[in-house]
Short mmCIF file of C-alpha atoms and ligand atoms in Angstrom, two decimals:
data_model
loop_
_atom_site.label_atom_id
_atom_site.label_comp_id
_atom_site.label_asym_id
_atom_site.label_seq_id
_atom_site.Cartn_x
_atom_site.Cartn_y
_atom_site.Cartn_z
CA MET A 1 93.95 3.49 102.04
CA ALA A 2 92.06 5.89 104.30
CA LEU A 3 89.47 8.12 102.66
CA ILE A 4 89.84 10.91 105.20
CA GLU A 5 92.81 12.65 106.78
CA ILE A 6 92.53 13.06 110.54
CA GLU A 7 94.30 15.98 112.22
CA PRO A 8 94.19 15.55 116.02
CA LEU A 9 93.53 18.88 117.76
CA GLY A 10 93.59 18.33 121.51
CA ALA A 11 95.07 15.87 123.98
CA ALA A 12 91.73 15.24 125.70
CA ALA A 13 89.51 15.29 122.59
CA GLY A 14 89.06 16.88 119.19
CA ALA A 15 90.15 16.16 115.61
CA ARG A 16 89.69 17.93 112.30
CA LEU A 17 88.60 15.69 109.44
CA HIS A 18 89.78 16.58 105.95
CA GLY A 19 88.31 15.08 102.79
CA VAL A 20 84.63 15.00 103.74
CA ASP A 21 81.94 16.97 101.90
CA LEU A 22 78.77 16.74 103.97
CA SER A 23 76.65 18.04 101.08
CA GLN A 24 77.24 14.71 99.29
CA PRO A 25 75.70 11.34 100.17
CA MET A 26 78.18 9.35 102.28
CA GLY A 27 79.14 5.83 101.25
CA ASP A 28 79.51 3.10 103.86
CA ASN A 29 83.32 3.09 103.85
CA LEU A 30 83.55 6.83 104.37
CA PHE A 31 80.86 6.72 107.04
CA GLY A 32 82.76 3.92 108.80
CA GLU A 33 85.86 6.12 109.02
CA VAL A 34 83.84 9.08 110.29
CA ARG A 35 82.15 6.96 112.94
CA GLN A 36 85.50 5.55 114.07
CA ALA A 37 86.95 9.08 114.24
CA LEU A 38 84.08 10.10 116.50
CA LEU A 39 84.73 7.13 118.80
CA ASP A 40 88.47 7.87 118.89
CA HIS A 41 88.38 11.68 119.24
CA LEU A 42 84.90 12.34 120.75
CA VAL A 43 84.60 15.72 118.98
CA ILE A 44 85.13 15.90 115.21
CA VAL A 45 85.36 19.08 113.15
CA PHE A 46 84.43 19.26 109.46
CA PRO A 47 85.77 22.58 108.12
CA ASP A 48 84.23 24.72 105.40
CA GLN A 49 80.95 22.89 104.84
CA HIS A 50 78.14 24.32 102.72
CA ILE A 51 75.05 22.32 103.57
CA SER A 52 71.29 22.81 103.58
CA PRO A 53 69.14 21.83 106.58
CA ASP A 54 68.13 18.65 104.74
CA GLN A 55 71.78 17.73 104.11
CA GLN A 56 72.61 18.31 107.79
CA LYS A 57 69.71 16.04 108.74
CA ALA A 58 70.80 13.39 106.22
CA PHE A 59 74.26 13.29 107.83
CA GLY A 60 72.71 12.91 111.30
CA GLN A 61 70.46 10.10 110.06
CA ARG A 62 73.52 8.03 109.19
CA PHE A 63 73.99 7.64 112.98
CA GLY A 64 70.35 6.98 113.87
CA SER A 65 66.94 8.59 114.19
CA LEU A 66 66.83 12.32 114.85
CA ASN A 67 65.61 13.89 118.06
CA ILE A 68 62.85 16.50 118.24
CA HIS A 69 63.60 18.61 121.31
CA PRO A 70 60.59 18.68 123.65
CA HIS A 71 61.40 22.11 125.12
CA VAL A 72 63.09 24.21 122.40
CA GLU A 73 61.40 25.77 119.38
CA PRO A 74 62.86 24.37 116.14
CA LEU A 75 63.97 26.03 112.93
CA PRO A 76 60.72 26.76 111.01
CA GLY A 77 59.90 23.83 108.71
CA HIS A 78 62.55 21.57 110.31
CA PRO A 79 61.37 20.07 113.63
CA GLU A 80 64.68 18.14 113.95
CA ILE A 81 66.86 21.28 113.85
CA LEU A 82 67.45 23.66 116.75
CA ASN A 83 68.15 27.21 115.68
CA ILE A 84 70.56 28.36 118.39
CA VAL A 85 70.70 32.14 118.19
CA LYS A 86 72.01 34.94 120.38
CA GLU A 87 71.25 38.41 119.03
CA PRO A 88 73.53 41.39 119.76
CA ASP A 89 71.04 42.83 122.29
CA GLU A 90 70.64 39.56 124.26
CA LYS A 91 72.65 38.53 127.30
CA LEU A 92 71.64 34.87 127.81
CA ASN A 93 73.09 32.22 125.50
CA PHE A 94 72.03 28.62 124.90
CA GLY A 95 74.18 25.93 126.47
CA GLY A 96 76.21 28.37 128.59
CA GLY A 97 77.08 25.89 131.34
CA TRP A 98 78.60 22.41 131.48
CA HIS A 99 76.12 19.77 130.30
CA SER A 100 75.56 16.66 128.20
CA ASP A 101 72.62 17.14 125.88
CA MET A 102 69.25 15.95 127.12
CA THR A 103 70.26 13.51 129.87
CA PHE A 104 66.78 14.17 131.27
CA LEU A 105 65.49 11.67 128.68
CA PRO A 106 65.24 7.97 129.63
CA GLU A 107 67.32 7.37 126.48
CA PRO A 108 69.72 10.33 126.28
CA VAL A 109 70.98 11.36 122.87
CA LEU A 110 73.96 9.76 121.09
CA GLY A 111 75.42 12.95 119.72
CA SER A 112 74.86 16.40 118.32
CA ILE A 113 75.90 18.05 115.06
CA LEU A 114 76.36 21.81 115.16
CA TYR A 115 76.70 23.95 112.02
CA ALA A 116 78.21 27.43 112.39
CA LYS A 117 75.97 29.78 110.39
CA ASP A 118 77.02 33.12 111.88
CA ILE A 119 79.89 33.49 114.32
CA PRO A 120 81.14 36.47 116.30
CA ALA A 121 84.42 38.10 115.28
CA ARG A 122 85.77 37.26 118.74
CA GLY A 123 84.46 34.91 121.43
CA GLY A 124 81.68 32.32 121.26
CA ASP A 125 84.03 29.30 121.48
CA THR A 126 82.72 25.94 122.70
CA MET A 127 84.53 23.67 125.17
CA TRP A 128 84.12 19.90 125.51
CA ALA A 129 85.26 17.75 128.47
CA ASN A 130 86.22 14.08 128.20
CA ALA A 131 84.21 12.08 130.76
CA TYR A 132 86.28 8.90 130.26
CA LEU A 133 89.31 10.66 131.72
CA ALA A 134 87.32 11.64 134.81
CA TYR A 135 86.67 7.95 135.47
CA ASP A 136 90.21 6.83 134.60
CA CYS A 137 91.81 9.19 137.12
CA MET A 138 89.70 8.15 140.15
CA SER A 139 90.91 5.76 142.84
CA GLN A 140 89.64 2.18 142.78
CA ALA A 141 87.87 2.82 146.11
CA MET A 142 85.97 5.76 144.58
CA LYS A 143 85.07 3.71 141.48
CA ASP A 144 83.79 0.91 143.73
CA MET A 145 81.72 3.32 145.81
CA LEU A 146 80.12 4.95 142.74
CA GLY A 147 79.64 1.72 140.77
CA PRO A 148 76.19 0.74 142.11
CA LEU A 149 74.81 4.31 142.35
CA LYS A 150 72.34 6.07 140.08
CA ALA A 151 71.65 9.78 139.70
CA VAL A 152 68.37 11.61 139.09
CA HIS A 153 68.15 13.81 135.96
CA THR A 154 65.46 16.36 135.05
CA ALA A 155 64.97 19.23 132.58
CA ASN A 156 63.12 21.24 135.21
CA GLU A 157 65.89 23.56 136.35
CA ILE A 158 66.68 24.62 132.79
CA TYR A 159 63.39 24.33 130.85
CA GLY A 160 60.80 24.23 133.70
CA ALA A 161 58.58 27.03 135.00
CA ASP A 162 61.44 28.51 137.07
CA GLY A 163 64.11 27.69 134.50
CA ILE A 164 66.48 30.16 132.94
CA TYR A 165 64.76 30.30 129.54
CA VAL A 166 61.45 31.54 130.97
CA ASP A 167 63.02 34.12 133.32
CA PRO A 168 61.74 37.51 132.04
CA ARG A 169 64.95 39.18 133.26
CA HIS A 170 66.87 37.29 130.57
CA PRO A 171 65.07 37.60 127.23
CA ALA A 172 66.53 35.05 124.82
CA SER A 173 65.84 33.85 121.30
CA ASP A 174 65.62 30.23 122.49
CA LYS A 175 62.47 30.04 124.64
CA SER A 176 61.19 27.05 126.64
CA LEU A 177 58.24 25.02 125.36
CA GLU A 178 56.11 22.57 127.37
CA VAL A 179 57.44 23.88 130.69
CA GLU A 180 55.05 21.75 132.81
CA ALA A 181 56.39 18.50 131.31
CA ALA A 182 59.94 19.47 132.30
CA VAL A 183 59.36 18.27 135.90
CA ALA A 184 59.69 14.62 134.81
CA GLU A 185 62.65 12.78 136.38
CA THR A 186 64.69 9.84 135.15
CA GLU A 187 67.59 7.87 136.67
CA HIS A 188 70.88 6.87 135.05
CA PRO A 189 73.94 5.05 136.42
CA ILE A 190 76.62 7.48 137.62
CA ILE A 191 79.25 5.30 135.98
CA ARG A 192 78.17 4.50 132.44
CA THR A 193 79.71 2.03 129.99
CA HIS A 194 79.90 3.44 126.48
CA PRO A 195 77.85 1.11 124.24
CA GLU A 196 80.38 1.16 121.38
CA SER A 197 83.82 1.62 122.96
CA GLY A 198 83.07 -0.44 126.07
CA ARG A 199 84.94 2.14 128.21
CA LYS A 200 83.59 3.44 131.53
CA LEU A 201 82.92 7.11 132.13
CA VAL A 202 81.27 9.49 134.59
CA PHE A 203 77.72 10.34 133.49
CA VAL A 204 76.45 13.23 135.64
CA ASN A 205 76.25 16.89 134.67
CA PRO A 206 75.37 20.08 136.55
CA ALA A 207 72.58 21.18 134.19
CA PHE A 208 70.32 18.14 134.42
CA THR A 209 71.51 16.01 137.38
CA THR A 210 69.79 17.04 140.60
CA ARG A 211 70.82 14.41 143.17
CA ILE A 212 72.03 10.88 143.72
CA ALA A 213 69.11 8.42 143.85
CA GLY A 214 68.31 7.51 147.46
CA MET A 215 70.22 10.52 148.86
CA SER A 216 69.08 14.03 149.79
CA LYS A 217 70.38 17.01 147.80
CA PRO A 218 72.76 18.07 150.63
CA GLU A 219 74.16 14.53 150.80
CA SER A 220 74.55 14.35 147.03
CA LYS A 221 76.08 17.78 146.54
CA PRO A 222 79.70 17.16 147.66
CA ILE A 223 79.93 13.94 145.64
CA LEU A 224 78.43 15.49 142.50
CA SER A 225 80.62 18.61 142.87
CA TYR A 226 83.71 16.41 143.11
CA LEU A 227 82.65 14.56 139.94
CA TYR A 228 81.93 17.79 138.01
CA ASP A 229 85.39 19.07 139.00
CA GLN A 230 87.01 15.85 137.75
CA ILE A 231 85.15 15.93 134.42
CA THR A 232 86.03 19.56 133.69
CA ARG A 233 89.66 19.61 134.86
CA PRO A 234 91.59 21.77 132.37
CA GLU A 235 93.57 18.70 131.23
CA HIS A 236 90.29 17.01 130.27
CA VAL A 237 89.01 19.90 128.13
CA PHE A 238 89.22 20.68 124.41
CA ARG A 239 88.28 24.21 123.28
CA HIS A 240 87.17 24.96 119.73
CA ARG A 241 87.47 28.39 118.11
CA TRP A 242 84.73 28.38 115.46
CA SER A 243 85.25 29.34 111.82
CA ALA A 244 82.24 30.13 109.66
CA ASN A 245 80.78 26.97 108.09
CA ASP A 246 82.42 24.57 110.53
CA VAL A 247 80.34 21.52 111.33
CA VAL A 248 81.22 19.90 114.65
CA MET A 249 79.85 16.59 115.88
CA TRP A 250 80.35 15.33 119.43
CA ASP A 251 79.67 12.08 121.22
CA ASN A 252 77.21 13.09 123.90
CA ARG A 253 77.59 9.79 125.75
CA CYS A 254 81.16 10.49 126.90
CA THR A 255 81.55 14.28 126.76
CA GLN A 256 80.09 17.42 128.26
CA HIS A 257 80.21 20.83 126.62
CA TYR A 258 79.99 24.52 127.47
CA ALA A 259 79.15 27.34 125.03
CA LEU A 260 81.09 30.41 126.15
CA ASN A 261 79.02 33.56 126.55
CA ASP A 262 81.74 36.17 126.04
CA TYR A 263 80.52 37.97 122.91
CA HIS A 264 77.78 40.39 124.05
CA GLY A 265 76.93 42.87 121.28
CA GLN A 266 77.72 40.36 118.51
CA ARG A 267 75.47 37.82 116.80
CA ARG A 268 75.92 34.03 116.81
CA GLU A 269 73.72 31.47 115.03
CA MET A 270 74.14 27.71 114.97
CA HIS A 271 71.94 24.91 113.62
CA ARG A 272 71.91 21.74 115.72
CA VAL A 273 70.80 18.28 114.67
CA THR A 274 70.66 15.75 117.52
CA VAL A 275 70.80 11.97 117.11
CA ASN A 276 68.78 9.76 119.45
CA GLY A 277 70.63 7.36 121.73
CA ASP A 278 69.93 4.44 124.02
CA ARG A 279 69.41 3.70 127.70
CA PRO A 280 72.68 3.99 129.67
CA PHE A 281 73.99 0.90 131.44
C1 SIN B 1 74.68 23.34 122.75
O1 SIN B 1 74.74 23.25 123.97
O2 SIN B 1 74.22 22.46 122.05
C2 SIN B 1 75.17 24.61 122.08
C3 SIN B 1 76.64 24.63 121.91
C4 SIN B 1 77.11 25.89 121.24
O3 SIN B 1 76.29 26.70 120.81
O4 SIN B 1 78.31 26.07 121.11
#
């Protein structure tokens, strides 16, 4: 008999998991069901959780080692937790554009776990797009053309010296660290095979992908724009309206997400734990 009840939420992704208390240590059988739910639904919601930073980290560690973000200041005393805050007087939010987390790393992260500490009365939803569906709906000729190609990823346009989080016109709680190091580039296949499901997906995103390897930016742009449009087609998107104390985990290897910035004048605070991943193939 199953230990958790799974309530599917969206056609493209998303499920709410009932019967899990993340403040308690998780046995192997329960963890196996949670991990399978993540593989099946890509974005899993744990409602009404009351967890400390250490308990959030302990849950993340069930999936692997935790990431320490090279460019974002952590929650004091917890290097593995991002404190994602937008104050009522700020205009710039964190994650307000389509992206997969940290694809600028040679080994991009497996997934992220976001805990809703303070949510606006209205607005501040997050959307996720299913990147498997983008691959599934392409023609065989397009799949064949993209198959051998790689794309170049960098943190520079977001966290670098000219990035949005150091622009003095947009003061924000989440400031860039180590801006010089953000220029580093890495290459990943455009079509990635998920290491656990074995399914193929499109692995480029507008925040961190700058061009197709071996092509100029103008040559790359129409192909990348086409791929971004496929990934974020409305039919491929799940949108979550947050409730206080929701914990949401997503599979970063096969989704992209977008934090809506439609709640100026209200406060929003989230804690994010991010699990390290492996090199895409
Ligand atoms: C993120 O991009 O990790 C933040 C998502 C959110 O705040 O909804």
